[in-house]
Tab-separated table of C-alpha atoms in Angstrom:
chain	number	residue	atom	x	y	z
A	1	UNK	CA	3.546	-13.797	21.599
A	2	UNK	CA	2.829	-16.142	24.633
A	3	UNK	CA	2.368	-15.013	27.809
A	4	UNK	CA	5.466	-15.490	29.525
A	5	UNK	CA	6.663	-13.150	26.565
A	6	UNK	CA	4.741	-10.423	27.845
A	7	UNK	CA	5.379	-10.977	31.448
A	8	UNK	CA	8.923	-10.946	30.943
A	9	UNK	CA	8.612	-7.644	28.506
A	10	UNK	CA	6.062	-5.742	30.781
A	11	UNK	CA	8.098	-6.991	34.050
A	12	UNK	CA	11.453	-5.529	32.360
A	13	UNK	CA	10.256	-2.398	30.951
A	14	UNK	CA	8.413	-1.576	34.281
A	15	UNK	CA	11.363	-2.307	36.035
A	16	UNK	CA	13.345	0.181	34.037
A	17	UNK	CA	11.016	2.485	34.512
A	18	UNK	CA	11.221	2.212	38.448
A	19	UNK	CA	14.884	3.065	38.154
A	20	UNK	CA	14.155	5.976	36.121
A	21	UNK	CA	11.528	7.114	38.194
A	22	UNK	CA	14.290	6.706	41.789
A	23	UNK	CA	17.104	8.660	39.967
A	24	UNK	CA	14.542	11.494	39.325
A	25	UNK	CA	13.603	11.085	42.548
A	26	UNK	CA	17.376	11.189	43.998
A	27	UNK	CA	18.350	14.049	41.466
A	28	UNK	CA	15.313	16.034	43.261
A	29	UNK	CA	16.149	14.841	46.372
A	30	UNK	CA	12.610	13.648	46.926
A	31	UNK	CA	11.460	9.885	48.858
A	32	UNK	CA	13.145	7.138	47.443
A	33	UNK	CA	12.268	4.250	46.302
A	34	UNK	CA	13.398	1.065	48.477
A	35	UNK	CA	16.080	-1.199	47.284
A	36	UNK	CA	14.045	-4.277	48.527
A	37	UNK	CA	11.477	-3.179	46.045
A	38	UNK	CA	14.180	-2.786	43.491
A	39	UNK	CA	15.447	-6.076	44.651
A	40	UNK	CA	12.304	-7.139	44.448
A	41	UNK	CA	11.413	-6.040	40.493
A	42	UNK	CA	14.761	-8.116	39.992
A	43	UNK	CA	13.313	-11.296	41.278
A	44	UNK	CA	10.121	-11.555	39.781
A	45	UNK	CA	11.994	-11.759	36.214
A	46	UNK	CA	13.328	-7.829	35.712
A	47	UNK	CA	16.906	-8.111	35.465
A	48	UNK	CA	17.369	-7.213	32.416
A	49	UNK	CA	15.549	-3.898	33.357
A	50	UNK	CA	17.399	-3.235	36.112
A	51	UNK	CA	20.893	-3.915	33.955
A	52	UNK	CA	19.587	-1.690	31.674
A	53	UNK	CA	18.788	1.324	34.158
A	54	UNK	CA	22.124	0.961	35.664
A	55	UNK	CA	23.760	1.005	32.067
A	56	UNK	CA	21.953	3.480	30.228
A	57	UNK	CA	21.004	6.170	32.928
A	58	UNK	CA	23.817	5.198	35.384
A	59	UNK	CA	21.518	4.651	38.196
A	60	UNK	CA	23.167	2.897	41.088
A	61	UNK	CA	26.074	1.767	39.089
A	62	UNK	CA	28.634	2.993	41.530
A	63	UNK	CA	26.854	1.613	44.655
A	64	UNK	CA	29.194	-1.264	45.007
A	65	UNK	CA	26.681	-3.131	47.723
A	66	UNK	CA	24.193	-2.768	45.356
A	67	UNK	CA	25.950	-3.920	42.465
A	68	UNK	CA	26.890	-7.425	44.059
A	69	UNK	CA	23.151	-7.979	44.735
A	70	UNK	CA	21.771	-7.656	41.545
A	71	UNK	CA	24.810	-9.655	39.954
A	72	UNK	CA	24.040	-12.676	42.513
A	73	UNK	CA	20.330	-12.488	41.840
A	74	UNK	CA	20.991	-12.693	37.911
A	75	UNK	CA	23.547	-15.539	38.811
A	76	UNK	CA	21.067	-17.561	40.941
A	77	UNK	CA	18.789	-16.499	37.674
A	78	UNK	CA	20.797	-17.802	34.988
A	79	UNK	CA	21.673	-21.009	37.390
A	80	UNK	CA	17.735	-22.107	37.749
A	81	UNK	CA	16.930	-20.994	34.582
A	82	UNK	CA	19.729	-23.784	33.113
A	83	UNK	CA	18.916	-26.367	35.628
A	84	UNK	CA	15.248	-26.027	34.162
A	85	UNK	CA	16.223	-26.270	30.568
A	86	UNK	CA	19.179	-29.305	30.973
């Protein structure tokens, strides 16, 4: 495994795990946890954790501002990422 293989892993499952940890928080109605540092996860490569979170443990899936963030940072994502490859 190369090392942007285990960036990308660690950066995803740590991201997921950041959601987890804000929809215990919100179910215990403790301090959240930003969205600009959830914004933030999903920049520095953890969209697929954050896609995940929102799928599997319905975190934030019906904040609708929040929703259209995170689907125009994976579309600026998936834009760069296919300029770099062409």
């Amino acid at each position: 495994m190369n090392l942007f293989s285990i960036y990308f892993l660690v950066i995803n499952i740590g991201t997921f795990l950041v959601m987890l940890e804000d929809k215990k928080r919100a179910i215990n109605q403790r301090f959240r946890i930003p969205e600009k540092v959830l914004f933030l996860l999903t920049i520095l490569g953890g969209s697929l954790g954050i896609l995940a979170a929102m799928r599997f443990i319905r975190h934030k899936s019906n904040k609708n501002s929040f929703k259209i963030t995170i689907a125009l940072i994976v579309m600026l994502q998936i834009s760069l990422l296919y300029i770099y490859l062409k």
